[in-house]
PDB file of C-alpha atoms and ligand atoms in Angstrom:
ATOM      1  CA  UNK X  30     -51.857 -50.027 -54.728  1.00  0.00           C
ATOM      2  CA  UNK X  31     -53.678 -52.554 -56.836  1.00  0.00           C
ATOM      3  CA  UNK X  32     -51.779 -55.316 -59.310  1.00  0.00           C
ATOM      4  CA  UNK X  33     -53.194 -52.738 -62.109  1.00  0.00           C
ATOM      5  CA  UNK X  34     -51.621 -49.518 -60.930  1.00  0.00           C
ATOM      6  CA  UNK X  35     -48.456 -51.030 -59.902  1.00  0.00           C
ATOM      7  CA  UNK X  36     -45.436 -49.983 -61.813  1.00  0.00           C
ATOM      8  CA  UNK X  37     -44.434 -52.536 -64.633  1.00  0.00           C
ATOM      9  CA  UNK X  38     -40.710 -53.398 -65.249  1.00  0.00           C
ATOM     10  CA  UNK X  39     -39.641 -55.736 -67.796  1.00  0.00           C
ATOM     11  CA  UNK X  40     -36.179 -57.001 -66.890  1.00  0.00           C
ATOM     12  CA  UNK X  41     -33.406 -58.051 -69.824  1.00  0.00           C
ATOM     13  CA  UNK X  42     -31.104 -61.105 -68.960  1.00  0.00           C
ATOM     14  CA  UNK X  43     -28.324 -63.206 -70.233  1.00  0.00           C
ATOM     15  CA  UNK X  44     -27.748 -66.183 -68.291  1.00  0.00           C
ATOM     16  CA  UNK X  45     -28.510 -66.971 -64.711  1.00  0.00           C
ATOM     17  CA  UNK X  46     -31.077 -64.670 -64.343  1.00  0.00           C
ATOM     18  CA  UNK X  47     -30.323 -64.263 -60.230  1.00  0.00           C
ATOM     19  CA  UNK X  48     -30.766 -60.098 -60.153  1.00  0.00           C
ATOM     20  CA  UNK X  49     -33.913 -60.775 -61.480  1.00  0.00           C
ATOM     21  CA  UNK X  50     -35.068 -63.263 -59.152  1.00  0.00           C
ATOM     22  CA  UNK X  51     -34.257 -61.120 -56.444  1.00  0.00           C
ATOM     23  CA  UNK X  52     -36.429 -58.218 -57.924  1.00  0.00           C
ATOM     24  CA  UNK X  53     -39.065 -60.155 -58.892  1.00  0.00           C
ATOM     25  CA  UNK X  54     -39.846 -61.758 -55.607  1.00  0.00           C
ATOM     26  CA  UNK X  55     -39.265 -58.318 -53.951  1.00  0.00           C
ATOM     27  CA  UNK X  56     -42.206 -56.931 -56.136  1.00  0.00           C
ATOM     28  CA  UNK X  57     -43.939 -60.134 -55.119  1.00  0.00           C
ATOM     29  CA  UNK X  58     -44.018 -60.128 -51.489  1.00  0.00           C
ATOM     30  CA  UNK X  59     -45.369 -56.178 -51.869  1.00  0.00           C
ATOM     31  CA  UNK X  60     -41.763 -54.611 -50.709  1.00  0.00           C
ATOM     32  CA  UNK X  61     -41.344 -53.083 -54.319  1.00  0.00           C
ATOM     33  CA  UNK X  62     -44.681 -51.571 -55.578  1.00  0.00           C
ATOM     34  CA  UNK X  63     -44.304 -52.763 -59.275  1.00  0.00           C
ATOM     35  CA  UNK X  64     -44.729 -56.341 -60.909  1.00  0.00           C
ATOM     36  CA  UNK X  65     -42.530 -57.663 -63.472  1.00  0.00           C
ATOM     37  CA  UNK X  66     -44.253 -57.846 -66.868  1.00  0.00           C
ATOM     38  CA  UNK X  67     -41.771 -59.552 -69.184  1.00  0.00           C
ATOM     39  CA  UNK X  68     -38.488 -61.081 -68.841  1.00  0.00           C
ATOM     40  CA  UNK X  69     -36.243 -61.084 -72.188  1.00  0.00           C
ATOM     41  CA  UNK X  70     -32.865 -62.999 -72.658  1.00  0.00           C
ATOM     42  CA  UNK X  71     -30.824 -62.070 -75.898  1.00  0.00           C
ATOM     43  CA  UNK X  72     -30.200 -66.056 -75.790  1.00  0.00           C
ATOM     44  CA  UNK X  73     -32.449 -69.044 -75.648  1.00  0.00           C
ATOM     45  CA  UNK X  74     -30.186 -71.293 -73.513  1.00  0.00           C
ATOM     46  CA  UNK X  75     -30.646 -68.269 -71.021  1.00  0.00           C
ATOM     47  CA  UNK X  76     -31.033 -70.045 -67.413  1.00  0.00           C
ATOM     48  CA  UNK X  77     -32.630 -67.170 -66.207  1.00  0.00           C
ATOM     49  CA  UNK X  78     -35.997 -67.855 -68.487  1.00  0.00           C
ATOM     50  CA  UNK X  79     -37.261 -70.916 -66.973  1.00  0.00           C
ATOM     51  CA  UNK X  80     -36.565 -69.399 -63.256  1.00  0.00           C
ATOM     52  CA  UNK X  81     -38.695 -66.520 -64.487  1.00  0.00           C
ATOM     53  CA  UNK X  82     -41.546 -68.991 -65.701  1.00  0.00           C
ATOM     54  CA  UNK X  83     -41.303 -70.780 -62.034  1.00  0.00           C
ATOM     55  CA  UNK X  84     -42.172 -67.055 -60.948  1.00  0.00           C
ATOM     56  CA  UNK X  85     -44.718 -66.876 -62.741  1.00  0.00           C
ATOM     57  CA  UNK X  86     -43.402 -64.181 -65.058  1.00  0.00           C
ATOM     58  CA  UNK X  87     -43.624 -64.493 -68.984  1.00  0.00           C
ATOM     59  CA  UNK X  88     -40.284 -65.442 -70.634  1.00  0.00           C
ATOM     60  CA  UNK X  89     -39.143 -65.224 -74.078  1.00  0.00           C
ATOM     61  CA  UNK X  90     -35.911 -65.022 -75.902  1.00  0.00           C
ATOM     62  CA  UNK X  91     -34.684 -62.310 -78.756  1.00  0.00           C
ATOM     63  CA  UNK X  92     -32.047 -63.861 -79.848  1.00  0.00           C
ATOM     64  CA  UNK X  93     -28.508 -61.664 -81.221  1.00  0.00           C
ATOM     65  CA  UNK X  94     -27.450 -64.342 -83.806  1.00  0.00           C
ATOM     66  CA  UNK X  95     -31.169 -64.592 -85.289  1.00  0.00           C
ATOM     67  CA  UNK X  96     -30.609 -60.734 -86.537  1.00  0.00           C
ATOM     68  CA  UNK X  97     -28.308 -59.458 -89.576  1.00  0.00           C
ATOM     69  CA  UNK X  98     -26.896 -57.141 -87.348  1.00  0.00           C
ATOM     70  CA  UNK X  99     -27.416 -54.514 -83.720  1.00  0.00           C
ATOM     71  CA  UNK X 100     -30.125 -52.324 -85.180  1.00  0.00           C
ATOM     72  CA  UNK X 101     -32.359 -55.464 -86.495  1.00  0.00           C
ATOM     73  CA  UNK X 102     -31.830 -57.106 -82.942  1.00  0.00           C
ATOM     74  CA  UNK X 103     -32.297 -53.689 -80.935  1.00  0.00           C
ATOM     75  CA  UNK X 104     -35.301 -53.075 -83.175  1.00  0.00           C
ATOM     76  CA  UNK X 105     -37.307 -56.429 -82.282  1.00  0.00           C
ATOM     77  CA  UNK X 106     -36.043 -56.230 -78.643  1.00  0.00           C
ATOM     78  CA  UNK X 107     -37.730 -52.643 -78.560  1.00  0.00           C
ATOM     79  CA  UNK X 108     -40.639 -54.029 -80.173  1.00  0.00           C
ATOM     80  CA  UNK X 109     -40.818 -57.150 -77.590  1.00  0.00           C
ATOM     81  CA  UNK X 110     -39.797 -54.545 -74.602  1.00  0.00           C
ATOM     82  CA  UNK X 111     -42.500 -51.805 -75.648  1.00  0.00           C
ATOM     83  CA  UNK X 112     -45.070 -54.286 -76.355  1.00  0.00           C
ATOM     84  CA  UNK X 113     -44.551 -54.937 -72.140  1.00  0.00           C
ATOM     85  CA  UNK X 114     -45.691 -51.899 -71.506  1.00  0.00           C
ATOM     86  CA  UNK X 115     -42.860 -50.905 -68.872  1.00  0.00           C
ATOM     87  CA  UNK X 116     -42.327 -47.594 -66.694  1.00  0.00           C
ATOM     88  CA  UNK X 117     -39.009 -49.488 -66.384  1.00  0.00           C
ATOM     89  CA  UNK X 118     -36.164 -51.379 -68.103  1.00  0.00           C
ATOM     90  CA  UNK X 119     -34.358 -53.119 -65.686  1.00  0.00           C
ATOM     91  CA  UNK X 120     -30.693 -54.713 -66.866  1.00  0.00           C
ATOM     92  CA  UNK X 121     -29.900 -57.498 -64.953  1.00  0.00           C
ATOM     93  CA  UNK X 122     -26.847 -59.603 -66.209  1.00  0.00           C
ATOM     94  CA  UNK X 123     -27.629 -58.394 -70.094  1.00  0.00           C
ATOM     95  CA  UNK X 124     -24.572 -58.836 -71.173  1.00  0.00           C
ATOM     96  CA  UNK X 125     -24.718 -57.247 -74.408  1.00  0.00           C
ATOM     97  CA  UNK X 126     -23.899 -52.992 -75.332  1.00  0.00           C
ATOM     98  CA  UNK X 127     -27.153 -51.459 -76.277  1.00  0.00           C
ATOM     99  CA  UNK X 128     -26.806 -48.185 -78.734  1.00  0.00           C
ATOM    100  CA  UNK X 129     -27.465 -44.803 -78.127  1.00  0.00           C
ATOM    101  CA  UNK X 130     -30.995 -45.183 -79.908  1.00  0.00           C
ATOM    102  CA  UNK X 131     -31.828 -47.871 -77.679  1.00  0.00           C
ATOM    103  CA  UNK X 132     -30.599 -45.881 -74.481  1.00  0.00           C
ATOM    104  CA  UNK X 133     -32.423 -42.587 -75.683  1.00  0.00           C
ATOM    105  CA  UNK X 134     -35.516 -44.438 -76.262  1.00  0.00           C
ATOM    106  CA  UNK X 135     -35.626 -45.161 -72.006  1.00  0.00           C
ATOM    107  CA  UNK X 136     -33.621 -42.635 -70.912  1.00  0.00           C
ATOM    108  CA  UNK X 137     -34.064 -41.853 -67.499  1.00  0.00           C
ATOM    109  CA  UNK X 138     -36.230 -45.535 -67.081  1.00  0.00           C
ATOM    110  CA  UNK X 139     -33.292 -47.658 -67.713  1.00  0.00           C
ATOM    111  CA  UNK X 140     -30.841 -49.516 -65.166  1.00  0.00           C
ATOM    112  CA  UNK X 141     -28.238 -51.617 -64.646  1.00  0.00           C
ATOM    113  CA  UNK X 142     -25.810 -53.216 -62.006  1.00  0.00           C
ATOM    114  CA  UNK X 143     -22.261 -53.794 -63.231  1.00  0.00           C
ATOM    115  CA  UNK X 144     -19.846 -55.751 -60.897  1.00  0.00           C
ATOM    116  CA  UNK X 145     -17.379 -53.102 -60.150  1.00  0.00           C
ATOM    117  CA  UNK X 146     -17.131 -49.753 -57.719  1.00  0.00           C
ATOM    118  CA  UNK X 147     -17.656 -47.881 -61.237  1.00  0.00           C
ATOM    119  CA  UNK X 148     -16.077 -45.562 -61.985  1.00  0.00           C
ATOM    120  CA  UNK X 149     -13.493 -48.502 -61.573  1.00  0.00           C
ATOM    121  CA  UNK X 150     -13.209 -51.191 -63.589  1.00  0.00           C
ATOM    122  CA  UNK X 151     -15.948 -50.297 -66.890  1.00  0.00           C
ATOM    123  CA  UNK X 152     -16.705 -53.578 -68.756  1.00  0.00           C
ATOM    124  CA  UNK X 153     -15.898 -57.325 -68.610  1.00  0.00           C
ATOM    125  CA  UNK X 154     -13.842 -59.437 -66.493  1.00  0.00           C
ATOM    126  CA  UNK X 155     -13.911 -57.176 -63.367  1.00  0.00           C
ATOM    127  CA  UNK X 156     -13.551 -60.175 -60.510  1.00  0.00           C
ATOM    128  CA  UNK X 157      -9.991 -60.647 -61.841  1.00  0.00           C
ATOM    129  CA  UNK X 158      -9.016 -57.521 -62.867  1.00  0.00           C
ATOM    130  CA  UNK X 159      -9.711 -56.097 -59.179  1.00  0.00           C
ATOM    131  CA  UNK X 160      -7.339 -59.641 -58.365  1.00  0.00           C
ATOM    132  CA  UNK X 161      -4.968 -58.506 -60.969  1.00  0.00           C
ATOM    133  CA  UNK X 162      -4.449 -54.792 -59.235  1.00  0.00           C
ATOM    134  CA  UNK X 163      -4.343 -56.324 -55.549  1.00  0.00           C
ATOM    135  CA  UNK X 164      -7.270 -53.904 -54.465  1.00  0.00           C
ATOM    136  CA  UNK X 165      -8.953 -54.556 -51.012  1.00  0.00           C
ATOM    137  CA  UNK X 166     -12.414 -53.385 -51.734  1.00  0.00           C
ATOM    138  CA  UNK X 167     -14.380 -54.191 -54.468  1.00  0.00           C
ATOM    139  CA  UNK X 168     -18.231 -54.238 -55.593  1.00  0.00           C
ATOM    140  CA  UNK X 169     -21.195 -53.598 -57.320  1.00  0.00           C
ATOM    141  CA  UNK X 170     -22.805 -50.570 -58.663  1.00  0.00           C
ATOM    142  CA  UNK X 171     -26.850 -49.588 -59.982  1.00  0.00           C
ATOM    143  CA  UNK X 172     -26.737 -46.986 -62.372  1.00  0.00           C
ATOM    144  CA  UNK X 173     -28.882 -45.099 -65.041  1.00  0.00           C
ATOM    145  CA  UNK X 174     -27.977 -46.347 -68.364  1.00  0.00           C
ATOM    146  CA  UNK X 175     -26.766 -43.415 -70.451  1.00  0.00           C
ATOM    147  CA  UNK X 176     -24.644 -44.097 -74.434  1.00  0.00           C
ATOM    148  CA  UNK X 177     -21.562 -44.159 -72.372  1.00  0.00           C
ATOM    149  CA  UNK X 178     -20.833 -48.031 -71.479  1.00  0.00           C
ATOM    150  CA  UNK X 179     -20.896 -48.302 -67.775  1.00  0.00           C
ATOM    151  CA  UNK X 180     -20.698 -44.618 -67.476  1.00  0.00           C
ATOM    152  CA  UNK X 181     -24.129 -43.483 -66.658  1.00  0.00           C
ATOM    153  CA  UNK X 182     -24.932 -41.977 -63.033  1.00  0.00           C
ATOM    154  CA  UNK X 183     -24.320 -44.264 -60.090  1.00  0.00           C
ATOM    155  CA  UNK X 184     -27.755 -43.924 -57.379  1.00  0.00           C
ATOM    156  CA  UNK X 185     -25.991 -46.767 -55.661  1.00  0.00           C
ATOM    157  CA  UNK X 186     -22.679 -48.780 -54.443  1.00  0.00           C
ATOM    158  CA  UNK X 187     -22.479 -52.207 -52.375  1.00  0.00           C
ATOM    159  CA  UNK X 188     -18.395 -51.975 -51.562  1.00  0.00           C
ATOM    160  CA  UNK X 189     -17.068 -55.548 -49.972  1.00  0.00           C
ATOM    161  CA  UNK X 190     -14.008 -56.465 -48.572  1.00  0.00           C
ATOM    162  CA  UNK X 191     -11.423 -58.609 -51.067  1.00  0.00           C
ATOM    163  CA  UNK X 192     -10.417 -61.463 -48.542  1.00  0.00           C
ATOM    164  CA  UNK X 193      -6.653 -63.504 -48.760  1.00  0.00           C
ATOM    165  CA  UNK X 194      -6.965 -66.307 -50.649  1.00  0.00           C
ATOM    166  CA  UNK X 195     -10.301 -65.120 -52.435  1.00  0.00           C
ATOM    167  CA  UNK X 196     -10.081 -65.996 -56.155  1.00  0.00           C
ATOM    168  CA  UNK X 197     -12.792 -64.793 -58.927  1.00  0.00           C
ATOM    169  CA  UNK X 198     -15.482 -67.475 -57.977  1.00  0.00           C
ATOM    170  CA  UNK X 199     -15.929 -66.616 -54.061  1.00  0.00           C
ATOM    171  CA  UNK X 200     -15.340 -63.045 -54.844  1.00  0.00           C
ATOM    172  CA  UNK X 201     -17.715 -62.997 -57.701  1.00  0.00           C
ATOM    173  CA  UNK X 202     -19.901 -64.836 -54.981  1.00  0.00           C
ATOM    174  CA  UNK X 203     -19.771 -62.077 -52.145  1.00  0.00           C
ATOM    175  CA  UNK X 204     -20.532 -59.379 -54.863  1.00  0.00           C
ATOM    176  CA  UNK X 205     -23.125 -61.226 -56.003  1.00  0.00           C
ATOM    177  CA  UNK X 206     -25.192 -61.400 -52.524  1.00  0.00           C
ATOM    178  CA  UNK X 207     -24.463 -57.778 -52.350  1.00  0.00           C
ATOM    179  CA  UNK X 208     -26.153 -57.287 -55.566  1.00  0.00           C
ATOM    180  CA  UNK X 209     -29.122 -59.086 -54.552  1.00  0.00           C
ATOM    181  CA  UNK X 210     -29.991 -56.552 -51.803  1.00  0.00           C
ATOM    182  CA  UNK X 211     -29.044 -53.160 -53.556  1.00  0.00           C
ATOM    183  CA  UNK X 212     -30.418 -53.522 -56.545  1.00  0.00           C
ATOM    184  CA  UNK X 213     -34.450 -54.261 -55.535  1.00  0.00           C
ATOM    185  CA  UNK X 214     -33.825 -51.608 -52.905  1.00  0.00           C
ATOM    186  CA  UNK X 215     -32.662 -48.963 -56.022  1.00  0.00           C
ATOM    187  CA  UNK X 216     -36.072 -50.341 -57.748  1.00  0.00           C
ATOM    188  CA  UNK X 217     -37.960 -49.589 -54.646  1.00  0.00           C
ATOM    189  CA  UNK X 218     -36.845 -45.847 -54.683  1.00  0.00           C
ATOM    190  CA  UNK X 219     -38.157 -45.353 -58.178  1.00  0.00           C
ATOM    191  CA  UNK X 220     -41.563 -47.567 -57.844  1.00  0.00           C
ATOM    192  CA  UNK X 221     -42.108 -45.622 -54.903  1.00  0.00           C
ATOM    193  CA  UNK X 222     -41.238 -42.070 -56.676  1.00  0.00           C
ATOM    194  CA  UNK X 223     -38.339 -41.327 -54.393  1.00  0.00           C
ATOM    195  CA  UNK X 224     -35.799 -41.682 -57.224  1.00  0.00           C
ATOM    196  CA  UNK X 225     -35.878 -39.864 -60.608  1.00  0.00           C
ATOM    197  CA  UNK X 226     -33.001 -39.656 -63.630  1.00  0.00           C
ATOM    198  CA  UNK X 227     -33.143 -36.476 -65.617  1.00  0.00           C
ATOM    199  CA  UNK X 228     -31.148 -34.070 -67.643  1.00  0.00           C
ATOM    200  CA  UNK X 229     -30.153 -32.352 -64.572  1.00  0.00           C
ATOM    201  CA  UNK X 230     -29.078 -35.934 -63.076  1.00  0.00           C
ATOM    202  CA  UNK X 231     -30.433 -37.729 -60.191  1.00  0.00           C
ATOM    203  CA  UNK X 232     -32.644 -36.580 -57.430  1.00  0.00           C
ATOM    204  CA  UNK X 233     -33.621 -38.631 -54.560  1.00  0.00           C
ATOM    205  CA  UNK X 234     -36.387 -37.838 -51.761  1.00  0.00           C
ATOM    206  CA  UNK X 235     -36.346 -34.814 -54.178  1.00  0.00           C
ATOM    207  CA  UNK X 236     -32.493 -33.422 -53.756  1.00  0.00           C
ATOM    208  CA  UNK X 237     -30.056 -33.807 -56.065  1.00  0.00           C
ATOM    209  CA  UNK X 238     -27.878 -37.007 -55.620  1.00  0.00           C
ATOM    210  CA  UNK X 239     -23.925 -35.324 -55.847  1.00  0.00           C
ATOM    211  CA  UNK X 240     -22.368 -38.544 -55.444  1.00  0.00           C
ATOM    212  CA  UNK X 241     -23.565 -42.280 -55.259  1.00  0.00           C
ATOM    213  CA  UNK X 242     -24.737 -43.693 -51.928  1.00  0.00           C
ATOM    214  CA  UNK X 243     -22.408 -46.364 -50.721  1.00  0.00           C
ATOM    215  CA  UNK X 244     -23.333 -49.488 -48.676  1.00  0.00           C
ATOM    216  CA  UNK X 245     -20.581 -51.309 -47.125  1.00  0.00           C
ATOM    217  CA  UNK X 246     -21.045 -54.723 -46.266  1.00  0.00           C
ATOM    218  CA  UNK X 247     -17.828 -56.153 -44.982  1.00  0.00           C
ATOM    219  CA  UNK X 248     -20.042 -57.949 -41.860  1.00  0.00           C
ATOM    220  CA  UNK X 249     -22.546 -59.150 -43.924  1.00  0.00           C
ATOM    221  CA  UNK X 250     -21.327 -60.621 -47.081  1.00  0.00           C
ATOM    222  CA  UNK X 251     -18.614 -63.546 -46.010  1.00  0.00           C
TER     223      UNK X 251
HETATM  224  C1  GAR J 309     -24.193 -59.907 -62.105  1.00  0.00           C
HETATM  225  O1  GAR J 309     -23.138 -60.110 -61.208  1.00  0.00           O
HETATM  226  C2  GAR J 309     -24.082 -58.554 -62.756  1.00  0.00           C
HETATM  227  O2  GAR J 309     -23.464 -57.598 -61.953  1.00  0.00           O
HETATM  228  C3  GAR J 309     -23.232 -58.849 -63.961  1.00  0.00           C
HETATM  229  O3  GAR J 309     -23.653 -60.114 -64.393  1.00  0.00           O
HETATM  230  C4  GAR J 309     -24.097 -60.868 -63.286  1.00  0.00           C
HETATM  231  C5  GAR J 309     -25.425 -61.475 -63.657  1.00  0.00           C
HETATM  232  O4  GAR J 309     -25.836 -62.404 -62.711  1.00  0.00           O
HETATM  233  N1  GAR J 309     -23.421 -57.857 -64.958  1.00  0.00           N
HETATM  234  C6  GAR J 309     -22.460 -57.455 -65.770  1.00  0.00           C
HETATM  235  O5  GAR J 309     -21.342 -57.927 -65.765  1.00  0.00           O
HETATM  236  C7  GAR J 309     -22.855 -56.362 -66.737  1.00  0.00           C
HETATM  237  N2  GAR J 309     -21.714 -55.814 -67.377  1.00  0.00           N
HETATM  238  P1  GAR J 309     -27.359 -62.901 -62.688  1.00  0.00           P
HETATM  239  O6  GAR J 309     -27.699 -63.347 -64.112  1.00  0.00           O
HETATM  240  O7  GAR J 309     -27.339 -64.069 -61.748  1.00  0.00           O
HETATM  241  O8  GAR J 309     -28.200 -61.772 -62.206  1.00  0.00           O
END
């Protein structure tokens, strides 16, 4: 496939900016058939941007407290998105609730990873609420981005074990490696065509996905 008729993601950040790293150089070294357009933080002190310039990858920052309120901010961040030209928005570590205009105007194109085994633990905080509960697994989870926070189909789970002694920073750690491999792996299926989101849900290799596909990596992730 040439650079041209590669598959275009734009990817929206909020701080370190590590998901995207991980995509990026997947669709750099040819694994994932796409190339990553844009990169957008909703703030300028946004680590992620300047790893995204090292990558070669434009950078630019639309940031929340510059707008009057969500629709002026959702509307430029469209604008900046669209102008991108992406088959795909990738969330990676936007920390920020996007409304159902914004969802509906990518639906089916529009992903995230959330730290949790979702349907567990929706929102913030989710290292130390899995802590809290005294659970012995714990993860990370892609999903389609639907107007339901966190509640949009799950393609796919990285479940790790929760260790003695672990607190939020190793744990957070371990998840985080996870991360790194699932979620260029769930961009691979849909650069490559494998995976598709529609109103009938998801389909992979063409067959309806009935439940998320679960990785565990209790050897690999220490
Ligand atoms: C990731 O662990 C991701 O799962 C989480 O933020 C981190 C971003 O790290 N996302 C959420 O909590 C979304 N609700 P990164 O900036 O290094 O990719």
């Amino acid at each position: 496939m040439t650079d041209s008729a590669a598959l275009r993601l734009v990817i929206l950040i909020s701080g370190r900016g590590s998901n995207m790293a991980a995509i990026a150089q997947a669709c750099a070294s040819g694994r994932i058939a796409a190339r990553v357009t844009r990169v957008i933080a909703d703030r300028g002190d946004a680590a992620g941007l300047a790893l995204a310039r090292q990558l070669g990858i434009e950078a630019l920052a639309v940031p929340r407290q510059g707008f009057a309120d969500r629709d002026a901010f959702e509307t430029e961040l469209r604008r900046q998105i669209d102008q991108a030209a992406p088959d795909l928005v990738v969330l990676a570590g936007f920390m920020r609730v996007l409304g159902p205009e914004f969802v509906a105007a990518y639906a089916g194109r529009l992903l995230n990873i959330h730290p949790s085994l979702l349907p567990r633990h929706k929102g913030l905080g989710t290292h130390q609420k899995v802590l809290d509960a005294g659970e012995r697994e714990h993860g990370a989870s892609v999903h389609f981005v639907t107007a339901e926070l966190d509640g949009g189909p799950v393609v796919l789970q990285a479940r790790v074990p929760v260790r003695t002694g672990d607190d939020v920073e190793r744990l957070s750690a371990r998840v985080q490696r996870c991360e790194h491999i699932i979620y260029p792996q769930v961009v691979e299926w849909f650069a490559s065509g494998r995976l598709r989101c529609g109103s009938a849900g998801i389909e992979l290799d063409g067959q309806p996905l009935a439940a998320p596909l679960v990785e565990d990596f209790d050897g690999l992730c220490s």
